[in-house]
Amino acid sequence: MGKILVTGGLGFIGSHTVVELQNEGFEVIIIDDLSNSSVDVLKGITSITGTTPDFEQFDLKEKSKVQAFFKKHQDIEGVIHFAASKAVGESVEKPLLYYENNINTLVYVLQELQKLENANFIFSSSCTVYGQADELPITENAPIKFAESPYGNTKQIGEEIIRDTCKVTQHLKSIALRYFNPIGAHHTTKIGELPIGVPQNLVPFITQTALGIREQLSVFGDDYPTPDGTCIRDYIHVVDLAKAHVVALQRLLQNKNDSNYETFNIGTGTGSSVLEVIKSFEKVSGQKLNYKIANRRAGDIISAYADTTKANSQLGWKTKLTLDDAMKSAWEWQLTIKGKDK
């Protein structure tokens, strides 16, 4: 098996993907600047797989360091690019930080891949590129709407940059995976989601509220045109998501791709409302959650869930884990780490 670079490999999705890559026999090198992760995650990965991936700590915004890295590692067969800032709200407040961090780093990595004889690249994209879709479930052919946030815009721009680069670089094969909402943790409780400060995502806020780290969960709006009035999203277990990266990489390495730039939705194909997520958590944890209904939050779309037909048929990938599985693993992970993520 070849050597694979995983940028942002100590983050939530990155670390789970490293585990799945190592389980499949790939040699992994991680680059992470630890701005939104911890070096302790390396121990978790090692504990699960029995192998410690190579790790280099530096910021991909430092172009000379990116160049030096690729000069040293010319035998890399593929890159999975997770490294990016990812909080929608923060991106609205600090747009230039997001454009610098998410766009410049992508450009620097692609510039180095252009120099290789054969390059395989997987981009961590997002369902935010669709905005509020006209039709549900959302297919890959849905129109790309005006971005609701600078974060969403960096994913749109990122896809455009990769597509344009692939047009003029035939030896660069790329896949953009458009994730829906990753949740859960590894069943070993060795790795999971570790937000720094107040969580931006629903599930860690639920588990922190149940543990007493947060006083109360706010459900933003119960007057949406959905069955129970709360927003609907497609929540995918992070382990299922991680496995999608492995099969996408294998597609590239085995030259099974139809063109040198492809996009795939990665979700469950099922929408769950905020209240359904809360009920699932209460069921698997035995905890009663302290939550209140609050006003709608600006920028929230009503409903988004994936049509995964393309990924199912062309990648041969399907989700195996349920919402209850994800909520159970998220709660067990929270109990393991207790209040480390305050």
XYZ file of C-alpha atoms in Angstrom:
342
model
C 0.000 0.000 0.000
C 1.167 3.513 -0.758
C 2.022 6.522 1.337
C -0.879 8.921 1.905
C -0.702 12.483 3.252
C -3.617 13.532 5.444
C -3.671 17.269 6.167
C -5.574 18.175 9.323
C -5.248 14.508 10.251
C -5.592 15.054 13.988
C -8.985 16.747 13.644
C -12.381 15.085 14.085
C -12.923 13.627 10.605
C -9.204 13.469 9.791
C -8.310 11.251 12.745
C -11.104 8.768 12.006
C -9.981 8.644 8.365
C -6.365 7.984 9.394
C -7.601 5.004 11.434
C -9.516 3.572 8.460
C -6.554 4.142 6.111
C -4.190 2.347 8.492
C -6.704 -0.478 8.928
C -6.539 -0.923 5.129
C -2.733 -1.072 5.189
C -1.892 2.443 3.956
C 1.168 4.256 5.306
C -0.023 7.631 6.600
C 1.728 10.953 7.141
C -0.199 13.664 8.991
C 0.321 17.418 8.751
C -1.555 19.408 11.409
C -0.867 22.781 13.023
C -2.856 21.778 16.170
C -4.928 24.991 15.965
C -8.133 22.978 16.392
C -6.847 19.606 17.556
C -4.512 17.971 20.066
C -1.327 15.933 19.739
C -2.973 13.478 22.177
C -5.117 12.289 19.252
C -1.982 10.532 17.924
C -2.056 8.269 20.988
C -5.704 7.425 20.305
C -4.956 6.516 16.683
C -1.992 4.365 17.774
C -4.050 2.666 20.466
C -6.763 1.684 17.934
C -4.553 0.594 15.032
C -1.305 -0.479 16.701
C 0.589 1.845 14.338
C 1.738 5.419 14.931
C 1.405 7.536 11.775
C 4.237 9.912 10.908
C 3.370 13.418 12.089
C 4.703 16.834 11.137
C 3.437 19.941 12.897
C 3.384 23.072 10.781
C 0.991 25.578 9.232
C 0.171 24.958 5.568
C -0.094 28.736 5.084
C 3.723 28.730 5.206
C 4.378 28.032 1.537
C 8.107 27.331 1.945
C 7.342 24.579 4.484
C 4.799 22.983 2.123
C 7.425 23.022 -0.648
C 10.072 21.540 1.655
C 7.686 18.800 2.784
C 6.894 17.636 -0.757
C 10.561 17.802 -1.748
C 11.295 15.426 1.113
C 8.304 13.122 0.426
C 8.235 12.650 -3.344
C 6.807 9.134 -2.995
C 3.386 10.306 -1.755
C 0.646 8.567 -3.767
C -2.331 10.527 -2.518
C -3.427 13.505 -0.442
C -6.613 13.807 1.610
C -7.029 17.483 2.426
C -8.983 18.242 5.603
C -6.959 21.190 6.930
C -9.302 24.195 7.084
C -11.176 26.448 9.480
C -14.744 25.177 9.748
C -17.033 27.254 11.999
C -19.783 28.959 9.986
C -20.450 31.661 12.603
C -16.772 32.500 13.063
C -16.349 32.761 9.297
C -18.986 35.509 9.178
C -17.059 37.447 11.844
C -13.578 36.761 10.411
C -13.960 36.305 6.644
C -10.359 37.117 5.705
C -9.022 34.556 8.177
C -11.176 31.910 6.470
C -10.196 32.921 2.943
C -6.513 32.915 3.845
C -6.627 29.642 5.779
C -8.914 27.639 3.500
C -7.905 28.913 0.053
C -4.167 29.635 0.297
C -3.402 26.255 1.870
C -5.324 24.442 -0.875
C -3.451 26.336 -3.603
C -0.046 25.576 -2.054
C -0.785 21.844 -1.831
C -2.112 21.693 -5.420
C 0.950 23.552 -6.707
C 3.138 20.789 -5.299
C 0.903 18.016 -6.657
C 1.197 19.502 -10.150
C 4.939 18.781 -9.983
C 4.418 15.045 -9.375
C 4.131 12.532 -12.220
C 0.943 11.030 -10.810
C -1.167 12.712 -8.139
C -4.386 11.710 -6.386
C -6.295 14.283 -4.340
C -9.411 14.108 -2.178
C -10.991 17.362 -1.024
C -13.043 17.759 2.109
C -16.042 19.665 0.737
C -19.477 20.272 2.215
C -23.198 20.207 1.532
C -23.101 23.941 2.317
C -22.247 24.416 -1.377
C -25.919 23.719 -2.153
C -27.479 26.233 0.279
C -31.244 25.728 0.566
C -31.768 23.295 -2.294
C -34.839 23.565 -4.505
C -35.449 19.812 -4.368
C -34.871 17.135 -1.709
C -33.041 14.832 -1.480
C -30.072 16.758 -2.904
C -28.226 15.246 -5.868
C -24.752 16.215 -7.108
C -26.455 17.969 -10.021
C -28.299 20.422 -7.750
C -27.384 24.028 -8.554
C -24.669 25.636 -6.456
C -26.406 28.536 -4.693
C -24.969 31.799 -3.421
C -23.028 30.879 -0.272
C -24.658 31.713 3.066
C -21.275 32.229 4.775
C -17.591 32.787 3.993
C -16.990 29.191 5.169
C -19.448 27.872 2.588
C -17.913 30.129 -0.030
C -14.420 28.725 0.629
C -15.787 25.253 -0.149
C -17.351 26.502 -3.394
C -14.170 28.346 -4.382
C -12.073 25.334 -3.349
C -14.033 23.062 -5.688
C -13.653 25.596 -8.537
C -9.884 25.812 -7.963
C -9.526 22.014 -8.062
C -11.728 21.662 -11.154
C -9.775 24.358 -13.019
C -6.447 22.809 -11.985
C -7.560 19.338 -13.135
C -8.515 20.743 -16.553
C -4.898 21.691 -17.224
C -3.232 18.904 -15.211
C -4.274 15.559 -16.670
C -2.113 13.557 -14.259
C -3.950 15.092 -11.263
C -7.006 13.012 -10.347
C -9.348 14.545 -7.783
C -12.552 13.771 -5.922
C -14.497 16.316 -3.857
C -16.581 14.670 -1.146
C -19.530 16.830 -0.103
C -20.252 15.846 3.482
C -23.541 16.338 5.192
C -23.418 16.441 9.053
C -20.745 14.221 10.640
C -21.426 13.097 14.225
C -20.444 10.359 16.656
C -17.109 8.912 17.699
C -15.037 5.763 17.295
C -16.599 2.831 19.162
C -13.373 2.369 21.162
C -13.826 5.909 22.632
C -10.132 6.502 21.822
C -10.925 9.358 19.391
C -13.935 11.614 18.831
C -15.047 15.217 18.404
C -13.168 17.578 20.714
C -14.403 21.134 20.146
C -12.305 23.944 21.574
C -14.504 26.295 23.595
C -18.265 26.397 23.128
C -19.305 23.798 20.518
C -20.558 25.128 17.183
C -22.283 21.840 16.325
C -25.450 20.295 17.742
C -24.260 16.900 19.003
C -21.295 17.969 21.168
C -23.546 20.693 22.626
C -26.095 17.997 23.480
C -23.522 15.746 25.170
C -21.904 18.649 27.040
C -25.326 19.810 28.256
C -26.163 16.294 29.478
C -22.860 16.189 31.367
C -23.485 19.622 32.933
C -20.667 21.457 31.114
C -23.321 23.573 29.355
C -26.360 24.768 31.292
C -28.949 24.394 28.550
C -29.289 23.604 24.860
C -31.124 26.096 22.654
C -33.172 24.688 19.780
C -33.225 27.504 17.233
C -36.797 27.679 15.973
C -39.743 25.266 16.117
C -41.832 27.026 13.469
C -40.114 25.751 10.319
C -42.234 23.976 7.674
C -41.105 20.501 8.839
C -43.053 17.717 10.625
C -42.056 18.882 14.128
C -41.125 22.496 13.265
C -37.353 22.081 13.763
C -34.627 22.088 11.091
C -33.771 18.845 9.308
C -30.251 17.664 8.514
C -28.561 14.486 7.295
C -26.468 13.236 10.234
C -23.804 10.718 9.230
C -21.655 8.655 11.600
C -18.057 9.836 11.316
C -16.780 6.252 10.886
C -19.025 5.745 7.839
C -17.749 9.085 6.523
C -14.121 8.083 7.121
C -14.643 4.847 5.171
C -15.970 6.867 2.222
C -12.540 8.532 1.954
C -10.810 5.166 1.746
C -13.037 3.882 -1.093
C -12.730 7.234 -2.915
C -8.941 7.007 -2.643
C -8.986 3.425 -3.924
C -11.099 4.572 -6.884
C -8.381 7.070 -7.811
C -5.476 4.688 -7.231
C -7.133 1.984 -9.347
C -7.988 4.456 -12.155
C -11.696 3.694 -11.943
C -12.718 7.347 -12.124
C -14.762 8.501 -15.125
C -12.931 11.849 -15.338
C -10.071 13.412 -13.396
C -12.477 15.528 -11.323
C -15.571 14.062 -9.641
C -17.954 15.037 -6.846
C -19.890 12.768 -4.484
C -22.468 13.439 -1.766
C -21.606 11.651 1.469
C -24.591 11.330 3.774
C -27.152 8.770 4.941
C -29.911 9.818 2.561
C -32.245 10.386 5.512
C -33.131 13.669 7.189
C -33.469 13.925 10.977
C -34.890 16.938 12.802
C -33.209 18.581 15.788
C -35.895 17.172 18.085
C -35.404 13.680 16.624
C -31.674 13.921 17.393
C -32.483 14.961 20.970
C -34.946 12.058 21.360
C -32.364 9.608 19.995
C -29.809 10.878 22.510
C -32.266 10.600 25.418
C -33.130 7.035 24.365
C -29.558 5.686 24.086
C -28.140 7.600 27.079
C -31.026 7.377 29.535
C -30.474 11.109 30.198
C -33.181 13.771 30.145
C -31.825 16.750 28.244
C -32.315 20.325 29.435
C -33.287 22.247 26.306
C -35.443 25.208 25.351
C -36.962 26.496 22.139
C -35.262 29.741 21.054
C -35.676 32.121 18.140
C -34.543 31.095 14.678
C -30.841 31.576 13.952
C -29.799 33.712 10.973
C -28.437 31.715 8.039
C -29.991 28.381 9.001
C -31.576 26.557 6.090
C -34.786 24.605 6.667
C -33.892 21.170 5.419
C -30.984 19.356 3.768
C -30.392 15.669 3.182
C -28.468 13.770 0.542
C -29.291 11.649 -2.424
C -26.436 9.148 -2.104
C -27.233 7.104 -5.236
C -24.023 8.152 -7.003
C -21.732 7.258 -4.070
C -23.615 3.993 -3.514
C -23.309 2.898 -7.152
C -19.957 4.314 -8.258
C -17.964 4.063 -5.023
C -19.715 0.922 -3.782
C -20.126 2.691 -0.438
C -23.122 2.747 1.899
C -23.643 3.890 5.459
C -23.947 1.093 8.002
C -24.367 2.959 11.295
C -27.604 4.555 12.550
C -28.439 7.829 14.266
C -28.778 5.884 17.545
C -25.323 4.332 16.987
C -23.849 7.793 16.458
C -25.539 9.330 19.517
C -24.488 6.399 21.719
C -20.853 6.665 20.604
C -20.875 10.468 21.042
C -22.166 10.083 24.625
C -19.644 7.355 25.497
C -16.857 9.558 24.099
C -18.115 12.523 26.163
C -18.072 10.385 29.316
C -14.494 9.342 28.519
C -13.172 12.879 28.087
C -15.433 14.445 30.783
C -14.761 18.182 30.935
C -11.555 18.335 28.873
C -13.243 20.358 26.144
C -14.632 23.209 28.267
